[in-house]
Coordinates of C-alpha atoms and ligand atoms in Angstrom, one line a residue:
M1 CA 28.5 -59.6 200.2
N2 CA 30.5 -63.1 200.4
P3 CA 34.0 -62.5 200.2
K4 CA 34.5 -66.5 198.5
E5 CA 32.4 -65.1 196.2
N6 CA 34.0 -65.2 192.6
G7 CA 34.2 -62.7 190.0
S8 CA 31.8 -63.8 187.7
A9 CA 29.1 -65.0 190.4
R10 CA 29.4 -61.4 191.8
D11 CA 29.4 -60.0 188.9
Q12 CA 25.8 -61.7 188.1
R13 CA 24.8 -60.9 191.6
V14 CA 25.4 -56.7 190.4
V15 CA 23.8 -57.3 187.2
R16 CA 20.7 -58.5 188.5
L17 CA 20.5 -55.5 191.7
Y18 CA 21.1 -53.4 188.6
E19 CA 18.1 -54.7 186.7
Q20 CA 15.8 -54.7 189.9
L21 CA 16.6 -51.0 190.4
V22 CA 16.0 -50.0 186.9
E23 CA 12.6 -52.3 186.7
I24 CA 11.8 -49.8 190.0
E25 CA 12.7 -46.5 188.1
Q26 CA 10.7 -47.5 185.0
R27 CA 7.9 -49.0 186.5
L28 CA 5.2 -45.8 185.7
I29 CA 2.7 -45.0 188.9
P30 CA -0.1 -42.6 189.4
T31 CA 1.3 -39.6 191.5
G32 CA -1.8 -38.7 192.8
L33 CA -5.5 -39.0 192.4
H34 CA -7.8 -37.8 189.9
V35 CA -9.6 -34.7 191.0
F36 CA -13.1 -35.1 188.8
G37 CA -13.3 -32.8 185.8
R38 CA -9.8 -31.4 186.2
A39 CA -7.0 -32.4 183.6
A40 CA -3.9 -33.5 184.2
E41 CA -0.6 -31.2 184.1
L42 CA 1.5 -31.2 181.4
A43 CA 4.8 -32.8 182.8
E44 CA 2.3 -35.7 184.8
K45 CA 1.3 -36.7 180.9
A46 CA 5.0 -37.5 179.8
D47 CA 5.4 -40.6 181.5
L48 CA 2.1 -41.9 180.0
L49 CA 3.1 -40.6 176.3
R50 CA 6.3 -41.8 176.3
M51 CA 4.2 -45.1 177.0
V52 CA 1.8 -44.7 174.3
A53 CA 5.1 -44.0 171.8
S54 CA 6.3 -47.2 172.7
F55 CA 3.7 -49.8 170.5
D56 CA 3.4 -49.5 166.9
R57 CA 0.2 -47.7 166.4
P58 CA -0.7 -49.4 162.6
E59 CA -4.3 -47.3 163.0
H60 CA -2.7 -43.8 162.8
G61 CA -0.1 -44.7 160.5
A62 CA 2.4 -44.5 163.8
R63 CA 5.4 -46.5 164.5
A64 CA 7.0 -47.5 167.9
L65 CA 9.2 -44.9 169.0
P66 CA 11.8 -47.2 170.2
K67 CA 12.3 -48.8 167.3
L68 CA 12.4 -46.0 164.9
V69 CA 15.4 -45.1 167.4
A70 CA 16.6 -48.1 167.8
E71 CA 16.3 -48.6 163.4
A72 CA 18.2 -44.8 163.0
L73 CA 20.9 -46.1 164.8
G74 CA 21.3 -49.1 163.3
I75 CA 20.4 -51.4 166.3
D76 CA 18.4 -54.7 164.8
R77 CA 16.5 -57.1 167.1
Y78 CA 15.5 -54.3 168.7
D79 CA 11.9 -56.7 169.8
A80 CA 14.3 -59.5 170.8
L81 CA 16.2 -57.2 173.2
L82 CA 12.9 -56.0 174.6
N83 CA 11.8 -59.4 175.1
E84 CA 15.2 -60.4 176.7
A85 CA 14.7 -60.9 180.7
S86 CA 17.8 -58.4 181.1
S87 CA 17.8 -54.5 180.9
T88 CA 20.9 -53.4 178.5
E89 CA 22.8 -50.7 177.7
T90 CA 21.2 -50.7 174.4
R91 CA 18.1 -50.7 175.6
D92 CA 19.1 -48.0 178.0
V93 CA 20.4 -45.6 175.5
V94 CA 17.3 -46.3 172.9
D95 CA 14.9 -45.2 176.1
G96 CA 17.0 -42.4 176.9
I97 CA 16.3 -40.5 173.7
V98 CA 12.9 -41.2 173.2
A99 CA 12.8 -40.0 177.2
E100 CA 14.2 -36.3 175.7
A101 CA 12.1 -36.8 172.3
I102 CA 9.6 -36.6 174.6
R103 CA 10.7 -34.2 176.8
E104 CA 11.4 -31.8 173.6
F105 CA 7.8 -32.7 172.2
C106 CA 6.3 -31.6 176.1
E107 CA 8.3 -28.6 175.6
G108 CA 8.1 -27.7 171.4
G109 CA 5.4 -29.3 169.9
A110 CA 5.1 -32.4 167.1
D111 CA 7.5 -30.4 164.6
T112 CA 10.1 -30.0 167.5
A113 CA 10.4 -33.1 168.5
A114 CA 10.6 -34.9 164.9
H115 CA 13.2 -32.1 164.0
W116 CA 15.6 -32.7 167.3
L117 CA 15.0 -36.6 166.4
N118 CA 16.0 -36.1 163.3
A119 CA 19.3 -34.0 164.5
R120 CA 19.8 -36.4 167.4
T121 CA 19.3 -40.4 166.0
G122 CA 18.6 -38.9 162.0
V123 CA 15.1 -40.7 162.3
E124 CA 13.4 -39.0 159.1
S125 CA 10.9 -36.2 160.7
E126 CA 8.2 -38.4 158.3
E127 CA 8.5 -41.5 160.3
S128 CA 8.3 -39.9 163.7
L129 CA 5.9 -37.3 163.0
P130 CA 3.1 -39.5 162.8
V131 CA 3.8 -40.6 166.4
F132 CA 4.0 -37.0 167.7
L133 CA 0.9 -35.6 166.1
L134 CA -0.6 -38.9 167.8
L135 CA 0.5 -37.4 170.9
A136 CA -0.2 -34.0 170.4
R137 CA -4.1 -35.2 169.7
I138 CA -3.9 -37.3 172.6
A139 CA -2.7 -34.3 175.0
E140 CA -4.8 -32.3 174.3
E141 CA -8.0 -34.7 174.3
L142 CA -6.7 -35.0 178.3
D143 CA -6.7 -31.4 178.3
S144 CA -10.6 -30.8 177.1
N145 CA -12.1 -33.6 179.5
C146 CA -16.0 -33.4 179.8
E147 CA -16.2 -34.9 183.2
L148 CA -18.2 -32.7 184.7
E149 CA -20.5 -31.3 181.9
S150 CA -21.5 -35.2 181.1
L151 CA -22.3 -35.4 185.4
M152 CA -24.6 -32.1 184.9
R153 CA -25.9 -33.7 181.5
A154 CA -26.9 -37.4 183.2
L155 CA -28.2 -35.9 185.8
R156 CA -30.8 -34.5 183.8
G157 CA -31.3 -37.2 182.2
E158 CA -30.0 -35.7 178.8
Y159 CA -27.7 -37.7 175.9
I160 CA -24.0 -38.7 176.6
S161 CA -22.0 -38.9 173.4
P162 CA -20.4 -42.9 174.1
G163 CA -16.8 -44.1 174.6
P164 CA -14.7 -47.4 174.2
G165 CA -14.1 -48.6 177.5
A166 CA -10.3 -49.3 177.7
D167 CA -6.8 -48.1 179.6
V168 CA -5.6 -45.3 176.9
V169 CA -2.5 -46.9 176.7
Q170 CA -4.0 -49.6 175.0
N171 CA -6.6 -47.6 173.2
P172 CA -6.1 -44.0 172.6
N173 CA -9.7 -43.3 171.5
V174 CA -10.6 -43.8 174.6
L175 CA -10.2 -39.7 174.9
P176 CA -11.5 -37.6 175.7
T177 CA -12.6 -38.9 178.8
G178 CA -16.1 -38.2 180.2
R179 CA -18.6 -40.4 177.9
N180 CA -20.4 -43.2 178.2
T181 CA -18.0 -45.9 178.6
H182 CA -20.5 -48.3 176.8
A183 CA -19.4 -52.1 177.0
I184 CA -18.3 -54.0 173.6
N185 CA -20.0 -56.8 172.1
P186 CA -19.0 -59.8 174.0
Y187 CA -19.1 -61.8 171.0
S188 CA -15.9 -60.0 169.4
V189 CA -14.3 -61.0 172.3
P190 CA -11.1 -62.4 172.2
S191 CA -10.1 -59.3 169.3
Q192 CA -7.2 -61.1 166.9
L193 CA -4.7 -58.4 169.0
A194 CA -6.1 -60.0 172.1
F195 CA -5.8 -63.5 171.2
A196 CA -1.7 -62.2 169.1
R197 CA -0.5 -60.8 172.4
A198 CA -2.0 -63.9 175.3
E199 CA 0.4 -66.2 173.4
R200 CA 2.9 -64.6 174.6
T201 CA 1.9 -64.2 177.9
A202 CA 0.7 -67.5 178.5
D203 CA 4.2 -69.3 177.1
A204 CA 5.6 -67.1 179.5
L205 CA 3.6 -68.3 182.5
L206 CA 4.2 -72.2 181.6
R207 CA 7.6 -71.2 181.1
R208 CA 8.3 -69.9 184.5
C209 CA 5.8 -72.3 185.9
F210 CA 8.1 -74.9 184.3
E211 CA 11.2 -73.3 185.6
E212 CA 10.2 -73.6 189.1
R213 CA 8.7 -77.1 189.0
G214 CA 10.8 -78.7 186.3
R215 CA 7.2 -79.4 185.0
Y216 CA 4.3 -78.1 183.9
P217 CA 1.4 -77.3 186.4
R218 CA -1.4 -80.2 186.5
A219 CA -4.2 -77.9 186.3
L220 CA -4.4 -73.9 186.8
A221 CA -6.9 -71.5 188.7
L222 CA -7.8 -68.2 186.7
V223 CA -9.2 -65.1 187.8
L224 CA -11.1 -63.4 185.0
W225 CA -12.9 -60.1 185.5
G226 CA -15.4 -58.0 183.3
L227 CA -13.7 -54.3 182.9
D228 CA -10.2 -56.0 182.3
N229 CA -11.8 -57.7 179.3
I230 CA -13.0 -54.9 178.2
K231 CA -10.3 -53.0 178.4
T232 CA -7.7 -55.5 176.5
Q233 CA -10.7 -56.8 174.4
G234 CA -10.2 -60.2 176.0
E235 CA -6.8 -60.7 176.8
G236 CA -7.7 -62.7 180.2
V237 CA -10.4 -64.8 177.9
A238 CA -7.4 -65.4 175.0
Q239 CA -4.7 -66.9 177.5
A240 CA -7.4 -69.0 179.3
L241 CA -7.7 -70.6 175.3
W242 CA -3.8 -70.5 174.8
L243 CA -3.8 -72.7 177.5
L244 CA -6.1 -74.7 176.3
G245 CA -4.8 -75.2 173.5
V246 CA -8.0 -74.0 171.1
R247 CA -8.4 -70.9 169.1
P248 CA -11.7 -68.6 168.5
V249 CA -13.4 -69.3 165.2
R250 CA -16.2 -67.2 164.4
D251 CA -19.0 -67.2 162.7
A252 CA -21.0 -65.9 159.8
L253 CA -21.8 -62.8 161.3
N254 CA -18.4 -62.5 163.1
R255 CA -19.6 -63.6 166.1
A256 CA -17.1 -65.7 168.4
T257 CA -18.9 -69.3 169.0
E258 CA -16.9 -71.3 168.3
V259 CA -13.0 -73.2 169.1
E260 CA -11.2 -74.7 166.7
V261 CA -8.0 -77.1 168.0
I262 CA -4.3 -76.1 168.0
S263 CA -2.6 -79.8 167.0
L264 CA -0.4 -81.2 169.8
D265 CA 2.7 -80.7 166.7
A266 CA 1.8 -77.3 166.7
L267 CA 1.3 -76.4 170.6
K268 CA 4.4 -78.1 171.4
R269 CA 3.3 -78.9 175.0
P270 CA 0.5 -80.3 176.9
R271 CA -2.5 -78.9 177.2
I272 CA -3.2 -77.0 180.3
D273 CA -6.4 -77.0 182.9
V274 CA -7.9 -74.1 184.0
V275 CA -10.4 -73.4 186.2
M276 CA -11.9 -70.4 185.8
T277 CA -13.7 -67.8 188.2
V278 CA -15.1 -65.0 187.0
S279 CA -16.7 -61.9 188.5
G280 CA -19.7 -61.1 188.8
I281 CA -19.4 -58.0 186.0
F282 CA -17.6 -60.1 183.7
R283 CA -21.1 -62.8 184.2
D284 CA -22.7 -59.9 183.2
L285 CA -21.2 -58.5 180.7
F286 CA -19.5 -62.0 178.8
A287 CA -22.3 -64.5 179.2
P288 CA -21.4 -65.8 175.4
T289 CA -17.9 -65.9 176.4
M290 CA -18.7 -68.0 179.3
A291 CA -20.0 -70.1 177.0
L292 CA -17.4 -70.4 174.9
L293 CA -15.1 -71.2 177.3
D294 CA -17.3 -73.8 179.2
K295 CA -17.5 -75.2 175.4
A296 CA -13.7 -75.2 174.7
V297 CA -12.6 -77.5 178.4
R298 CA -15.8 -79.7 176.7
R299 CA -14.1 -80.0 173.5
V300 CA -10.5 -80.6 174.8
A301 CA -11.9 -83.0 177.7
A302 CA -13.1 -85.3 174.4
L303 CA -10.2 -85.5 172.5
D304 CA -8.3 -88.6 171.5
E305 CA -5.1 -87.5 173.3
P306 CA -2.5 -89.2 175.6
L307 CA -3.6 -88.3 179.0
D308 CA -0.2 -86.6 179.4
M309 CA -0.6 -84.4 176.9
N310 CA -4.2 -83.5 177.8
Y311 CA -4.6 -82.6 181.1
V312 CA -8.0 -81.5 180.7
R313 CA -8.3 -85.3 179.7
R314 CA -6.7 -86.6 182.5
N315 CA -7.8 -84.8 184.9
V316 CA -11.8 -85.5 184.3
A317 CA -11.3 -89.2 183.1
E318 CA -9.5 -90.1 186.5
K319 CA -12.2 -88.2 188.3
V320 CA -15.0 -90.4 185.9
D321 CA -12.9 -93.2 186.4
A322 CA -12.9 -92.4 190.3
G323 CA -17.0 -93.2 189.9
G324 CA -19.3 -90.8 191.2
S325 CA -19.5 -88.1 188.8
E326 CA -20.7 -87.9 185.2
F327 CA -18.8 -85.7 182.7
D328 CA -20.9 -82.9 182.6
D329 CA -19.8 -82.1 186.1
A330 CA -16.9 -83.5 185.8
V331 CA -15.9 -81.0 183.3
T332 CA -16.9 -77.9 184.5
R333 CA -14.4 -75.2 184.8
V334 CA -16.2 -71.9 184.8
F335 CA -17.9 -70.8 188.3
S336 CA -18.6 -67.1 188.7
N337 CA -21.1 -65.9 192.1
A338 CA -25.0 -66.4 192.4
P339 CA -27.0 -64.6 189.6
G340 CA -27.4 -61.1 190.9
N341 CA -24.2 -60.8 193.2
Y342 CA -21.1 -60.2 193.3
G343 CA -17.9 -60.0 194.8
T344 CA -16.2 -62.4 197.1
N345 CA -16.6 -60.1 200.4
V346 CA -12.8 -62.0 201.7
N347 CA -12.1 -58.4 201.5
F348 CA -14.6 -57.2 204.3
M349 CA -14.0 -60.2 206.0
V350 CA -10.0 -58.6 206.4
M351 CA -10.6 -55.3 206.9
Q352 CA -13.3 -55.8 209.4
S353 CA -10.6 -58.0 211.1
Q354 CA -13.5 -60.9 211.2
W355 CA -11.2 -64.0 210.7
E356 CA -9.9 -66.3 213.2
T357 CA -8.2 -68.8 210.4
A358 CA -7.1 -68.6 206.9
D359 CA -9.2 -70.9 205.9
T360 CA -12.0 -69.2 206.8
L361 CA -11.3 -67.1 203.9
G362 CA -10.6 -69.5 201.5
D363 CA -13.9 -70.9 202.4
L364 CA -16.1 -67.8 202.1
F365 CA -14.7 -67.6 198.4
V366 CA -15.6 -70.7 197.6
T367 CA -19.3 -70.4 199.1
R368 CA -18.9 -66.9 197.4
K369 CA -18.2 -68.5 193.9
C370 CA -19.1 -72.0 193.6
F371 CA -22.2 -71.4 191.3
A372 CA -21.2 -73.1 188.3
Y373 CA -22.2 -72.2 184.8
S374 CA -22.0 -74.6 182.0
R375 CA -24.6 -77.6 180.1
D376 CA -26.4 -80.4 181.6
S377 CA -26.2 -83.5 179.4
K378 CA -29.1 -82.4 176.9
G379 CA -26.7 -79.4 176.1
R380 CA -29.1 -77.1 178.5
T381 CA -27.2 -73.9 179.4
I382 CA -27.0 -73.8 183.4
E383 CA -26.8 -70.3 184.7
G384 CA -25.7 -70.3 188.3
R385 CA -26.0 -73.4 189.9
E386 CA -24.7 -74.0 193.4
A387 CA -22.0 -76.6 193.1
P388 CA -19.1 -76.2 196.1
E389 CA -18.2 -79.7 195.4
L390 CA -17.8 -79.3 192.1
M391 CA -15.5 -76.0 192.7
D392 CA -13.7 -78.3 195.8
D393 CA -12.8 -80.6 193.2
A394 CA -11.8 -79.1 190.1
L395 CA -9.6 -76.7 192.9
S396 CA -8.4 -79.6 194.6
R397 CA -5.6 -80.4 191.4
V398 CA -4.7 -77.2 190.6
E399 CA -0.8 -76.1 191.4
A400 CA -0.7 -72.2 190.3
T401 CA -3.3 -69.4 190.4
Y402 CA -2.6 -66.3 188.2
Q403 CA -4.3 -62.9 186.9
N404 CA -3.8 -60.8 184.3
I405 CA -2.9 -57.1 185.1
D406 CA -3.5 -54.7 182.1
S407 CA -3.1 -51.2 183.9
F408 CA -0.6 -49.5 185.4
E409 CA -3.2 -46.9 187.5
V410 CA -4.4 -49.8 189.2
G411 CA -2.0 -52.7 190.7
I412 CA -2.8 -55.4 193.4
T413 CA -1.7 -53.0 196.5
D414 CA -4.1 -50.4 195.5
V415 CA -7.5 -51.4 195.5
D416 CA -8.8 -54.6 197.7
H417 CA -9.8 -56.6 195.1
Y418 CA -6.7 -58.3 193.6
F419 CA -6.6 -60.2 197.0
E420 CA -10.5 -60.7 197.6
Y421 CA -9.6 -62.6 194.1
L422 CA -6.4 -64.1 193.9
G423 CA -5.5 -64.0 197.6
G424 CA -8.8 -65.9 198.2
I425 CA -9.2 -67.9 195.8
S426 CA -5.0 -68.8 196.5
R427 CA -6.1 -69.5 199.3
A428 CA -9.3 -71.9 198.8
V429 CA -6.4 -73.7 196.6
E430 CA -3.6 -74.2 199.3
K431 CA -6.7 -76.1 201.6
R432 CA -7.9 -78.3 198.8
A433 CA -4.9 -79.4 197.2
Q434 CA -3.6 -79.1 200.8
A435 CA -0.1 -77.2 198.9
R436 CA 0.2 -73.9 198.8
P437 CA 0.0 -73.0 194.7
S438 CA 2.7 -71.1 192.7
I439 CA 0.6 -67.0 192.4
Y440 CA 1.5 -65.2 189.2
L441 CA 0.6 -62.2 188.1
S442 CA 1.5 -60.7 184.5
D443 CA 2.4 -57.0 183.6
S444 CA 0.9 -57.1 179.8
L445 CA 0.9 -53.4 180.6
S446 CA 4.5 -52.9 178.4
P447 CA 5.5 -54.0 175.1
Q448 CA 7.4 -56.8 176.9
T449 CA 5.6 -59.5 178.2
K450 CA 6.4 -60.1 181.8
I451 CA 5.5 -62.8 184.4
R452 CA 5.7 -62.2 188.4
S453 CA 5.1 -64.2 191.3
L454 CA 3.2 -63.0 194.1
E455 CA 5.6 -62.2 196.0
E456 CA 7.7 -60.1 193.4
T457 CA 5.2 -58.1 192.5
I458 CA 4.2 -56.8 196.0
R459 CA 8.0 -56.2 196.6
L460 CA 7.8 -53.9 193.1
E461 CA 4.7 -52.4 194.2
T462 CA 5.8 -51.5 197.5
R463 CA 8.7 -49.5 196.4
A464 CA 7.3 -48.3 193.3
K465 CA 4.5 -46.8 195.2
T466 CA 3.8 -47.4 199.1
L467 CA 7.1 -46.2 200.0
N468 CA 8.5 -44.0 197.1
P469 CA 8.1 -40.2 198.1
K470 CA 7.1 -39.4 194.5
W471 CA 4.1 -41.4 195.3
Y472 CA 3.0 -40.7 198.8
E473 CA 4.1 -37.1 198.3
G474 CA 1.5 -37.2 195.1
M475 CA -0.8 -38.2 197.4
L476 CA -0.4 -35.8 200.3
K477 CA -1.5 -33.6 198.3
H478 CA -5.1 -34.1 198.2
G479 CA -5.1 -33.8 202.3
F480 CA -7.4 -36.3 204.1
R481 CA -8.3 -38.2 200.9
G482 CA -4.4 -38.8 200.3
V483 CA -4.1 -40.3 203.5
A484 CA -6.6 -42.5 203.5
E485 CA -4.9 -43.9 200.4
I486 CA -2.1 -44.5 201.8
E487 CA -3.9 -46.3 204.7
N488 CA -5.3 -48.3 201.9
H489 CA -2.3 -49.6 200.8
V490 CA -1.3 -50.6 204.1
L491 CA -4.6 -52.8 204.1
N492 CA -4.3 -54.0 201.1
T493 CA -1.1 -54.9 202.1
F494 CA -1.8 -56.9 204.8
G495 CA -4.6 -58.1 202.4
W496 CA -1.7 -60.5 201.0
S497 CA -0.3 -61.4 204.1
A498 CA -4.1 -62.7 205.2
T499 CA -4.9 -64.8 202.1
A500 CA -1.7 -65.5 200.5
D501 CA 1.0 -65.0 203.3
A502 CA 3.1 -63.5 200.4
V503 CA 4.6 -60.1 202.2
D504 CA 8.0 -59.7 203.1
P505 CA 8.1 -58.6 207.0
W506 CA 10.7 -56.2 205.8
I507 CA 7.6 -54.0 204.1
Y508 CA 6.1 -53.7 207.6
T509 CA 9.0 -52.1 209.0
D510 CA 9.8 -49.9 206.4
I511 CA 5.8 -48.6 206.0
A512 CA 6.1 -48.1 210.1
K513 CA 9.4 -46.5 209.8
T514 CA 8.0 -43.8 206.8
F515 CA 5.5 -42.9 208.3
L516 CA 4.5 -43.6 211.9
L517 CA 7.9 -43.3 213.6
D518 CA 9.5 -40.4 211.3
A519 CA 8.1 -37.3 213.7
E520 CA 7.6 -35.1 211.1
M521 CA 5.6 -37.0 209.0
Y522 CA 3.5 -38.7 211.8
R523 CA 2.9 -34.8 212.7
R524 CA 1.9 -34.4 208.7
L525 CA 0.3 -37.3 208.8
Q526 CA -2.1 -36.5 212.1
E527 CA -2.8 -32.9 210.9
L528 CA -4.6 -34.3 207.6
N529 CA -6.4 -37.4 208.9
P530 CA -6.0 -38.9 212.5
Y531 CA -8.5 -41.5 211.9
S532 CA -6.5 -43.5 208.9
V533 CA -3.3 -43.0 210.9
Q534 CA -5.1 -44.6 213.6
S535 CA -6.5 -47.8 211.1
L536 CA -3.1 -47.7 209.5
T537 CA -1.5 -48.0 213.3
K538 CA -3.5 -50.7 214.1
R539 CA -3.5 -52.4 211.1
L540 CA 0.2 -52.9 211.7
L541 CA -0.5 -54.0 215.1
E542 CA -2.4 -56.4 213.8
A543 CA -0.2 -58.1 211.0
H544 CA 2.3 -58.4 214.0
D545 CA -0.4 -60.3 216.2
R546 CA -1.1 -62.8 213.5
G547 CA 2.4 -63.3 213.0
Y548 CA 3.4 -61.8 210.1
W549 CA 6.0 -59.1 211.2
N550 CA 7.5 -59.5 214.0
P551 CA 10.1 -56.2 214.7
D552 CA 12.0 -55.3 217.7
E553 CA 9.5 -54.7 220.8
E554 CA 11.0 -50.9 221.2
I555 CA 9.2 -50.3 217.7
L556 CA 6.0 -52.4 218.5
E557 CA 6.1 -50.1 221.6
R558 CA 6.0 -47.0 219.9
L559 CA 3.1 -48.2 217.6
R560 CA 1.2 -49.0 220.9
D561 CA 1.9 -45.5 222.0
L562 CA 1.2 -44.3 218.8
V563 CA -2.9 -45.9 219.2
G564 CA -3.0 -44.7 222.6
N565 CA -1.8 -41.0 222.6
L566 CA -4.6 -41.3 219.2
E567 CA -7.1 -42.7 221.1
D568 CA -6.9 -40.0 223.7
R569 CA -7.2 -37.0 220.9
L570 CA -9.9 -38.3 218.8
E571 CA -11.7 -38.9 222.2
Q572 CA -11.1 -35.1 222.8
T573 CA -12.3 -34.0 219.5
A574 CA -15.2 -36.1 219.4
G575 CA -15.8 -34.9 223.1
Ligands
LIG1 C1 -14.4 -56.6 186.9 O1 -14.4 -55.7 186.2 O2 -15.1 -57.9 187.3 C2 -13.9 -56.1 188.8 C3 -14.5 -54.4 189.0 C4 -14.1 -54.3 190.5 C5 -13.5 -55.3 191.1 C6 -13.6 -56.8 190.7 C7 -14.3 -57.0 189.6
LIG2 MG1 -15.1 -51.4 195.5

């Protein structure tokens, strides 16, 4: 700490540090893999139940438990407190009581918990009981999954009862698992709730962009996935509509097929240009939604508004005025794979170390994703016209890239798809706009909306998962597969270096120290899965070779020795 720093600056730094610690501590993480057909232990469910209890559930007549507690303690403005960036003592007190109430519930059931809460805080039992009864139902359903049975039925070609697709926290009706996750009606997207939630997220995203640039971005690139938009009833779609400044309008059959323009007076900010890259799954499930998004961009581009308040119009007009482009081309903003194709292949290229410069990865992204889904001048739908020049052009104005995250189970270092998409598009933008975009993710899992930069998200995920003994010990209980998961995390972290150069070097150092340079841990991993240990070690050396990490020579020497020893051992095993 700087000794010249005055007291108040120091206090502020301590508070910021404290907030970060609380954020890591409170982050929900899966502490092991799901074993098909096996129910979770009650203790493992406690965090999940606490999360479920943090939201109002009007459909179950249940109010958010933290709000009930806050009201009983005479704390008004609890909602406002939640949305304040900083954690406060008041919030800690409320959260502590809620956690304790959930423990009481796990031990003694709904009535016990309601009584305990009444004695502790004065919350009337009639008020809290609906929450605990909902939790009781969820706990029971978590115990009674029909995954194996349904699999057997499916293999026999029998009927499997359907269930909605969503996150348990977002929609507890997904339970019990083991049902046929039918997709939703695409015309119902975005739901009213999704649209309401998306306003806060889009505002928070633009606020963050503004704080960093001193102005709004000329254009944003968004990644939209199918499963995510099923889970959230279209929050990602709704965020795109908010950024453009339009709301969905339903027709006589209650289908969201039109948009209505939100006035600039009501919006109080410019309309933001958005380039949308949708996954193959999204394209297959949400054709009417893609048409809605395309319609929204066209409508906004055609509005008679000042150019400095309507960036879509400004960008389209610039393009058309420069000549060589028709309105219908200049306004194309929805891109995906060729019909029948999926994915970007960026993840495979990274995994197999088959790329020379990072531009190769961005170019591959565009090659795979440059198929336009729009309309021609006669209003006929275009379903997947290969249009790299239109995508190049749209990306050349992008200043920030963004993806909505909606699950605490699957984060940006758990699977390779986040870096292939968000990393891939960011790299494509960097070359085409000749500047690295700011890269953001939202966290729409918790009651409070949070926007983080990619770098912040990687730090948080690394601390909460990869380097967290609770997480990796949970994985190691699964033996061979658990070590493979640790290796996956390292690969996915590396993927963020490859595509976005967004990983702090200390992360690689701590991974090396935790898993490879600690003799006892190394021995355990080796015994469970020498193949993954080998790949992990080589990946760290590749991170060094490619310039993402420059540790002490001593560390490198030890890693090289490990690779040598492992190769000998694996050869002996094979022989
Ligand atoms: C999707 O839901 O669209 C998706 C799922 C996995 C990987 C990429 C996209
Ligand atoms: Mg996959």
